[in-house]
GROMACS .gro file of C-alpha atoms in nm:
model
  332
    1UNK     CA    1   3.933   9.916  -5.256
    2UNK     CA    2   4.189  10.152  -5.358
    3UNK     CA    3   4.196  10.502  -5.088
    4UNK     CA    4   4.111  10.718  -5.487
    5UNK     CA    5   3.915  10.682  -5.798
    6UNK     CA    6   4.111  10.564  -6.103
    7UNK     CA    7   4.010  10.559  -6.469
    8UNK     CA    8   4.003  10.159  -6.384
    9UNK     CA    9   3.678  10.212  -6.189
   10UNK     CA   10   3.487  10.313  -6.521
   11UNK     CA   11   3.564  10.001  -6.713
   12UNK     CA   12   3.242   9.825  -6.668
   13UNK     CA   13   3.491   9.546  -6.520
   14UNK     CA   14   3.583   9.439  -6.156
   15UNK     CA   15   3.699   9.749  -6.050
   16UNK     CA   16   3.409   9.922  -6.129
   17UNK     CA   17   3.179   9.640  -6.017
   18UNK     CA   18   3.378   9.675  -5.679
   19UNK     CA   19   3.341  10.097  -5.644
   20UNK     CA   20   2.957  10.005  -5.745
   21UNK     CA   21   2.939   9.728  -5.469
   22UNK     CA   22   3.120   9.891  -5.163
   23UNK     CA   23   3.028  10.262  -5.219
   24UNK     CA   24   2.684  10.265  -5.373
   25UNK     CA   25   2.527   9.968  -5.337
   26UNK     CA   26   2.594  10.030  -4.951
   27UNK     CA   27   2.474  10.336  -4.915
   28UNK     CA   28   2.163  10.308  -5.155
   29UNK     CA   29   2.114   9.949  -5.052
   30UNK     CA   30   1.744   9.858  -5.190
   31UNK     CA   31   1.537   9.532  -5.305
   32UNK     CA   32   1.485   9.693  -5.634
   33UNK     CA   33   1.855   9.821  -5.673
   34UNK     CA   34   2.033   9.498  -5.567
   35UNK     CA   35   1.896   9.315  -5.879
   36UNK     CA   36   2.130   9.480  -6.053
   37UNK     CA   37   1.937   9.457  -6.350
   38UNK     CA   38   2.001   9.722  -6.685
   39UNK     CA   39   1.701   9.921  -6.567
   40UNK     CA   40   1.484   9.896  -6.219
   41UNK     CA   41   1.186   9.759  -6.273
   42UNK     CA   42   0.862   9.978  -6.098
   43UNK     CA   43   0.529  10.016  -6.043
   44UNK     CA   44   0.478   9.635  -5.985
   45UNK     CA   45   0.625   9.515  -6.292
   46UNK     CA   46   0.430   9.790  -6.500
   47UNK     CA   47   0.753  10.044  -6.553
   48UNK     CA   48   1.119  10.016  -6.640
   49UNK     CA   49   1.318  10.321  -6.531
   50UNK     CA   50   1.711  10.401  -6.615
   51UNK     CA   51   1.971  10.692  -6.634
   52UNK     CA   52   2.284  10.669  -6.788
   53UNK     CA   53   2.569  10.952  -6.861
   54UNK     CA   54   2.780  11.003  -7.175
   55UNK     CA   55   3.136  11.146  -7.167
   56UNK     CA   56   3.276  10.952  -7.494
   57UNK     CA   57   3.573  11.127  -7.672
   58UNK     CA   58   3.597  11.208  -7.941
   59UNK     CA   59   3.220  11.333  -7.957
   60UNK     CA   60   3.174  11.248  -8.348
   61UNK     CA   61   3.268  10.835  -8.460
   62UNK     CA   62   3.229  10.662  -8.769
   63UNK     CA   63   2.852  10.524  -8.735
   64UNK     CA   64   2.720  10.789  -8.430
   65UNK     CA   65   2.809  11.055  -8.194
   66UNK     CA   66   2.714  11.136  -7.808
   67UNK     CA   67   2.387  11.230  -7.886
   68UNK     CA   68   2.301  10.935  -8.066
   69UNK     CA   69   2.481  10.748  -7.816
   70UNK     CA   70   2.279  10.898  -7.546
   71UNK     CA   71   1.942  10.813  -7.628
   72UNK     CA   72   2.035  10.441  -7.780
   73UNK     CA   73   2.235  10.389  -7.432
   74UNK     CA   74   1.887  10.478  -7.237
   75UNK     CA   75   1.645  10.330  -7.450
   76UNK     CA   76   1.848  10.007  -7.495
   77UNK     CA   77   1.882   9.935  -7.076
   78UNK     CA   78   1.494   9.990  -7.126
   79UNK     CA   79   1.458   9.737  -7.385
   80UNK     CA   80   1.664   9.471  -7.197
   81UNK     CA   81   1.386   9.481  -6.974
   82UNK     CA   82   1.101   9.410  -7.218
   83UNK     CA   83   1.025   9.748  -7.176
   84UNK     CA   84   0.901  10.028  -7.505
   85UNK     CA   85   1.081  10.324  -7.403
   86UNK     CA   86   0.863  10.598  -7.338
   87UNK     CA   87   1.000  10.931  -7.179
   88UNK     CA   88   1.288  11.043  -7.178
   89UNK     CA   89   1.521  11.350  -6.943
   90UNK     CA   90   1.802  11.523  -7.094
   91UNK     CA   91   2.069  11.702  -6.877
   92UNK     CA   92   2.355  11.821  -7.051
   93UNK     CA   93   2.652  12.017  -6.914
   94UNK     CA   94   2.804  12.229  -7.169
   95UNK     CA   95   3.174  12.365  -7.154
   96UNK     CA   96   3.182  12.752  -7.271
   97UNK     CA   97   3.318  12.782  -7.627
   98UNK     CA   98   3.191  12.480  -7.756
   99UNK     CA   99   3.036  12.545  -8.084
  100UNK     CA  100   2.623  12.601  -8.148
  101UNK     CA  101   2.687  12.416  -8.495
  102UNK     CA  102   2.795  12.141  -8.305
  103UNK     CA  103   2.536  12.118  -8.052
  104UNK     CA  104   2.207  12.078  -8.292
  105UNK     CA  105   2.420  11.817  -8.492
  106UNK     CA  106   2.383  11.665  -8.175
  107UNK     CA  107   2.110  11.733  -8.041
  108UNK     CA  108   1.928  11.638  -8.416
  109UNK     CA  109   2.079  11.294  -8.363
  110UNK     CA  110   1.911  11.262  -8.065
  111UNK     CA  111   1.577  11.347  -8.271
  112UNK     CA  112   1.604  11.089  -8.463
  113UNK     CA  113   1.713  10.833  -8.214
  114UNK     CA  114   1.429  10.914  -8.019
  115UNK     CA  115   1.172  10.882  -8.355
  116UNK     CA  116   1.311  10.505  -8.372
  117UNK     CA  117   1.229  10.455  -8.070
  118UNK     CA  118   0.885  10.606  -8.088
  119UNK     CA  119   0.987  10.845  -7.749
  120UNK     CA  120   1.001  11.201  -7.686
  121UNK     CA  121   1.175  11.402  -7.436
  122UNK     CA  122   0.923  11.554  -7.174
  123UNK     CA  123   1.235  11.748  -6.907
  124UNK     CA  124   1.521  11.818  -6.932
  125UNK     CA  125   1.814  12.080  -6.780
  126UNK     CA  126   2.137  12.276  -6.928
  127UNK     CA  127   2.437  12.392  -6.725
  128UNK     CA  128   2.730  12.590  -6.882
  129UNK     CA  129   3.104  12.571  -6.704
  130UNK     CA  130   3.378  12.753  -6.721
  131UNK     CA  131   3.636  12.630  -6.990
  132UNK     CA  132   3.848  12.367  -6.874
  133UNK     CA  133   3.617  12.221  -6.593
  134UNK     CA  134   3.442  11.977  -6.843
  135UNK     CA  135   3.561  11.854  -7.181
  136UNK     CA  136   3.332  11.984  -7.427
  137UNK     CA  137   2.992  11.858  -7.335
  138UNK     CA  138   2.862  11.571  -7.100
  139UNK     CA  139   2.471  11.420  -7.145
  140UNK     CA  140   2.260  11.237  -6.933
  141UNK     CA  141   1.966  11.044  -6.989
  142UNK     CA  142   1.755  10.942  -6.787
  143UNK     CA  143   1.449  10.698  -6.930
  144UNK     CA  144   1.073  10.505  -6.830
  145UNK     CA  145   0.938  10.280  -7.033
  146UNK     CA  146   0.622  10.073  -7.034
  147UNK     CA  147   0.694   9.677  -7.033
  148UNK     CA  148   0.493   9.460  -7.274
  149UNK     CA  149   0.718   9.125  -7.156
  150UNK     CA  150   0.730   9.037  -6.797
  151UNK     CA  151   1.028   8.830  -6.591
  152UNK     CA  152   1.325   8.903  -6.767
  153UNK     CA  153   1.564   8.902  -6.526
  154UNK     CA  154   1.989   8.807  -6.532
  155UNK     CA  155   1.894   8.644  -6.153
  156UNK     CA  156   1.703   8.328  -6.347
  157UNK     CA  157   1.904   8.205  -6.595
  158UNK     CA  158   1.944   7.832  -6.569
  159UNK     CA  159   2.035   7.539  -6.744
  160UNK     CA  160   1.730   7.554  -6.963
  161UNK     CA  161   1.866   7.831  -7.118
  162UNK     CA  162   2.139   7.874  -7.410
  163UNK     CA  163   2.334   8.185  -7.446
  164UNK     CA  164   2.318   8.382  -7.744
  165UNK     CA  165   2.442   8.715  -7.936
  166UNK     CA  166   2.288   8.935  -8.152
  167UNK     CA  167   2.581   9.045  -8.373
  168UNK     CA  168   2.972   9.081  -8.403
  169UNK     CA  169   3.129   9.203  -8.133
  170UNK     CA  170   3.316   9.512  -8.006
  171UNK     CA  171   3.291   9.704  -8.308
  172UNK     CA  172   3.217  10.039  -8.109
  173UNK     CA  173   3.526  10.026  -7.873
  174UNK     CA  174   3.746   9.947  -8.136
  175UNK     CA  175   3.576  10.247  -8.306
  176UNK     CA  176   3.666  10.482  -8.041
  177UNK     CA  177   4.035  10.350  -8.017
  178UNK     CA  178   4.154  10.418  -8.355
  179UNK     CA  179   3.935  10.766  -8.380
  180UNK     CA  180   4.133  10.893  -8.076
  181UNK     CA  181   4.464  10.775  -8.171
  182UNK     CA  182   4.423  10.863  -8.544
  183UNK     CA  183   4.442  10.523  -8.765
  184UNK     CA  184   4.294  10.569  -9.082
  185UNK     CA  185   4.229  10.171  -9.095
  186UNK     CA  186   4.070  10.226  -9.497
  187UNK     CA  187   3.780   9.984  -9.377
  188UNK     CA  188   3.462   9.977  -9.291
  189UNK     CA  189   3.463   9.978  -8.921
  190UNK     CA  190   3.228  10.191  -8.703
  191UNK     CA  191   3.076  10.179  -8.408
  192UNK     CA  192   2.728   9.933  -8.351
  193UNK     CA  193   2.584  10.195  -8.191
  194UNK     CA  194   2.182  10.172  -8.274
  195UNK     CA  195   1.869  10.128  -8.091
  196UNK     CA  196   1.795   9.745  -8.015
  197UNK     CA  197   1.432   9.852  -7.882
  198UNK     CA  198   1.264   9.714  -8.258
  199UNK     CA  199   1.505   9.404  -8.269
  200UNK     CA  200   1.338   9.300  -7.877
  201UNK     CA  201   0.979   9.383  -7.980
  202UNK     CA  202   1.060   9.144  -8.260
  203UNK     CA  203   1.095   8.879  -8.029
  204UNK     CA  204   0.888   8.945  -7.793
  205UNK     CA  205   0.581   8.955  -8.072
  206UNK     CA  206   0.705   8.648  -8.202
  207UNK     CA  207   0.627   8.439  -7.922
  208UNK     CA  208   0.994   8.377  -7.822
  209UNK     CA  209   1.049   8.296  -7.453
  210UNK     CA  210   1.296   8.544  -7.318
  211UNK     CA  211   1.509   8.431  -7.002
  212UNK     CA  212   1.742   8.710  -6.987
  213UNK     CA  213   1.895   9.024  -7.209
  214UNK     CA  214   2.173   9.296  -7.194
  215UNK     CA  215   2.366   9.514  -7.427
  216UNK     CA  216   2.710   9.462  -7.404
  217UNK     CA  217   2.829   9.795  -7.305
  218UNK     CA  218   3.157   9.888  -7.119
  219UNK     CA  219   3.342   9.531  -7.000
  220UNK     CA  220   3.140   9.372  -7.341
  221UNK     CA  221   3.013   9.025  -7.336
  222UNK     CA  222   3.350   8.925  -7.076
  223UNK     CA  223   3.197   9.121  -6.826
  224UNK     CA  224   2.771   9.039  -6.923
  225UNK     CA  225   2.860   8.697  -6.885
  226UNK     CA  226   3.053   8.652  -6.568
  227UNK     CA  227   2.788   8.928  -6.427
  228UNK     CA  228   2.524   8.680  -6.520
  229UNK     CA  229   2.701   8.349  -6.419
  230UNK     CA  230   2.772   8.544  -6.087
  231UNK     CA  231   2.405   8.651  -6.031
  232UNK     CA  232   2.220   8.327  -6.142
  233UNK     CA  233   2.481   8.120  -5.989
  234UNK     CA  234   2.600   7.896  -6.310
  235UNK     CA  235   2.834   7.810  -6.519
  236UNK     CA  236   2.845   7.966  -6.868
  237UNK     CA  237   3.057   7.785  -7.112
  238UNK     CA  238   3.095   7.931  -7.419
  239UNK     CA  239   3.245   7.830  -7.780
  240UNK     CA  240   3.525   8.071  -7.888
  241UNK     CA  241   3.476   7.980  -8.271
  242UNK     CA  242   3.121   8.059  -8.237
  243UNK     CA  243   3.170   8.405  -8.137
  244UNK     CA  244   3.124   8.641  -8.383
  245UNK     CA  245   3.439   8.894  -8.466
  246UNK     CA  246   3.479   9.101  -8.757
  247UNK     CA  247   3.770   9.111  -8.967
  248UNK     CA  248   3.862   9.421  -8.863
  249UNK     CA  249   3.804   9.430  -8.514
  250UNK     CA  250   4.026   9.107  -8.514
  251UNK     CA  251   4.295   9.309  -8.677
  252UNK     CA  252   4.286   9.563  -8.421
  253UNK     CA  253   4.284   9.284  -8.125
  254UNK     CA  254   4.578   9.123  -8.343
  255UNK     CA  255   4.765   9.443  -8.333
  256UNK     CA  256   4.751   9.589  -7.993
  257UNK     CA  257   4.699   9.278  -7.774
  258UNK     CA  258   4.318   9.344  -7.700
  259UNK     CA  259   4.042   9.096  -7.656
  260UNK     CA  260   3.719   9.134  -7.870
  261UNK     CA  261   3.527   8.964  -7.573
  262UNK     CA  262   3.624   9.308  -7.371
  263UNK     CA  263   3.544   9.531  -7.601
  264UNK     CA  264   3.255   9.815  -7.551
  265UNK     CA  265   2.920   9.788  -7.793
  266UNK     CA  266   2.645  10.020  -7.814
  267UNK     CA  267   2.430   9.793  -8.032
  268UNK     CA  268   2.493   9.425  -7.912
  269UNK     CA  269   2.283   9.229  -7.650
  270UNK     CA  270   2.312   8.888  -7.508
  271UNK     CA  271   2.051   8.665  -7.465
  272UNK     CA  272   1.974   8.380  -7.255
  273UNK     CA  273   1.667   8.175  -7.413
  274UNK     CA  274   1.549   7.891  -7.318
  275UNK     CA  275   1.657   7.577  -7.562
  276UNK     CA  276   1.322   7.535  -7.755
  277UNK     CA  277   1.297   7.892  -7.850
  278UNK     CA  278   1.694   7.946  -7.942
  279UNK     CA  279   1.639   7.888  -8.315
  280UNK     CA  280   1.342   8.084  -8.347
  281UNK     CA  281   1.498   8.357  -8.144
  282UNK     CA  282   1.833   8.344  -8.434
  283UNK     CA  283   1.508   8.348  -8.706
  284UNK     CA  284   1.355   8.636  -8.584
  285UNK     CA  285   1.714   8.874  -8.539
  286UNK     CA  286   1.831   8.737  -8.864
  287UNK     CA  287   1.566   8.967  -8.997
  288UNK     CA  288   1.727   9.244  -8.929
  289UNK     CA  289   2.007   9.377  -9.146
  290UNK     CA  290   2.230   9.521  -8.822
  291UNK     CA  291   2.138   9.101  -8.688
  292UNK     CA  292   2.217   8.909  -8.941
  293UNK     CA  293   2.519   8.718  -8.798
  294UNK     CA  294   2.321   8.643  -8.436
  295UNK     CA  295   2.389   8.327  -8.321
  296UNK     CA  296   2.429   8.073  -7.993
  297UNK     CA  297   2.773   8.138  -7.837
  298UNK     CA  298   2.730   7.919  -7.497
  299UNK     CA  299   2.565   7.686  -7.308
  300UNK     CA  300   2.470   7.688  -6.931
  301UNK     CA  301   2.616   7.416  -6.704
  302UNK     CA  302   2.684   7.383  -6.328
  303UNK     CA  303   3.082   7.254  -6.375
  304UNK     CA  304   3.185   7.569  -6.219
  305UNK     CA  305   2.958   7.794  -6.082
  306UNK     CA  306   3.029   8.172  -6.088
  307UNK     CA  307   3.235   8.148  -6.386
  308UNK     CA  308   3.267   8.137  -6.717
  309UNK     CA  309   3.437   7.905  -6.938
  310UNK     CA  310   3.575   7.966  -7.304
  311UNK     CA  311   3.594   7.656  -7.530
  312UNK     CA  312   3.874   7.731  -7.779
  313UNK     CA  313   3.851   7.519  -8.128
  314UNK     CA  314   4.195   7.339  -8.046
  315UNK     CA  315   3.990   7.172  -7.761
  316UNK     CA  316   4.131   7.358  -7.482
  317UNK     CA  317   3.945   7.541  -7.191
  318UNK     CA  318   4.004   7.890  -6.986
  319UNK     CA  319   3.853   8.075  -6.735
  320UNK     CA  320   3.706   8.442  -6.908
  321UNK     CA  321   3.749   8.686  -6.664
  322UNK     CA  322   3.568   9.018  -6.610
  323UNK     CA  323   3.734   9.277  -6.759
  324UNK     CA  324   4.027   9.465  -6.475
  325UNK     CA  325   4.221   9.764  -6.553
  326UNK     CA  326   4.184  10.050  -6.765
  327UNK     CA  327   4.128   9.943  -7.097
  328UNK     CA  328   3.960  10.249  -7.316
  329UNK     CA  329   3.804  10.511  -7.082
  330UNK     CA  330   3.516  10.742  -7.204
  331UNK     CA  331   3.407  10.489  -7.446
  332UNK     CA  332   3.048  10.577  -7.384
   0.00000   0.00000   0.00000
């Protein structure tokens, strides 16, 4: 553990999982916390409850902004759970100077996030700095929702289970990458960001058995999947050509050396279903326009526990890491 903080420890990779382990986890150390699940689960099994905080720059991306980003981030580590988001907090620290305009564009976004979603915000509290001691505005949300499926859980996925993804992959990081560097790529790339709340009660009225979920946020599906293989204690292997990538997220991988598998999404989950319910589980998201390229990435073995294993189409094998170093901060 490094003697400072670097922008490294907010990559939803192994540094951060490391500052998470040896700082907080030790000092907050708790039955409920060290599940180390996308929200806590409460109330015996009646309540999921979550915070999250958004710092993503620029504020305003093709497909969403922070506000929108704010309540889908919440809401969504609700869903995972099998929970129907329900309340929500709002904190927001606002620099001084930052435009009123600005702020209800935001702050309507939320709205309608929140509509989808069928919550409402019940508390909530504003600060204002000086300029210069926050860029522009920071939100936090903090979220309970009621849960209508009960087990899910990343610490029981087994090899009854196949791994599955709900759409192409890190189409919001490569979002924020070529809105802060400029590139007018003349596509139709923007961010996933969207709530995944109606896509899990979906499933979950369906009759699908649900082993596992979570949104691939900072780290992407790299760092869900050795998170999970870690915490269940398996082996994930997982077919490269199977993996979902759109053409122009692979261009921007192609270009500047980045992996698609590490890339952030605001509107992506992973699933781990159990092999009998797989294909329905593919039925039931391919009814949904934002879904319609879900599919089975992986498979869970025991040939080497803790870690996970890409299958490339040549017919060659590699470890996939978790995510390390600082690959795009204040994606979220």
């Amino acid at each position: 553990m490094t003697k400072t903080i670097t922008l490294a420890h907010g990559n939803g990779g192994a540094e951060n999982n490391e500052l998470i382990t040896k700082v907080f986890y030790n000092a907050f150390k708790n039955e409920i916390l060290e599940k180390s699940e996308d929200a806590a689960v409460i109330q015996n099994g009646t309540l999921a409850f979550s915070t999250d905080s958004f710092t993503v720059s620029p504020l305003f991306f093709n497909g969403a902004n922070i506000g929108k980003l704010a309540i889908c981030g919440t809401c969504n580590d609700l869903a995972m759970m099998g929970a129907k988001p329900k309340y929500l907090t709002c904190s927001v620290i606002i620099e001084e100077g930052f435009e009123v305009e600005q702020l209800e564009l935001i702050v309507n976004s939320m709205k309608e996030e929140l509509a989808k979603n069928e919550a409402i915000i019940v508390s909530g509290d504003t600060k204002v700095v000086p300029k210069g001691a926050v860029d522009k505005i920071f939100i936090n949300t903090t979220g309970i929702g009621e849960i209508l499926y009960s087990g899910i859980s990343s610490n029981s996925i087994t090899e009854d289970d196949l791994i599955l993804v709900s759409r192409d992959i890190g189409a919001h990081g490569a979002t924020i990458f070529t809105a802060r560097e400029g590139m007018d790529m003349h596509s139709n790339l923007k961010s996933d960001c969207n709530s995944l709340y109606p896509q899990v009660k979906a499933l979950i009225d369906s009759g699908v058995k649900i082993t596992a979920l979570r949104d691939a946020t900072r780290g992407g599906v790299s760092a869900v999947l050795n998170e999970w293989a870690k915490q269940s204690n398996i082996c994930i292997e997982v077919e490269e050509e199977n993996i979902p990538v759109s053409d122009e997220v692979k261009g921007i991988c192609e270009m500047l050396g980045f992996e698609a598998t590490n890339l952030a999404n605001e509107g992506t989950f992973v699933l781990a279903i159990p092999k009998n319910d797989a294909a329905r589980a593919i039925e039931v998201l391919h009814k949904f326009e934002e879904a319609s390229n879900a599919c089975i990435i992986g498979k869970v073995t025991s040939q080497y526990p803790q870690k996970v294993i890409l299958n490339s189409s040549w017919g060659t094998k590699r470890f996939l890491d978790t995510p390390t170093g600082e690959l795009l901060p204040r994606i979220c």
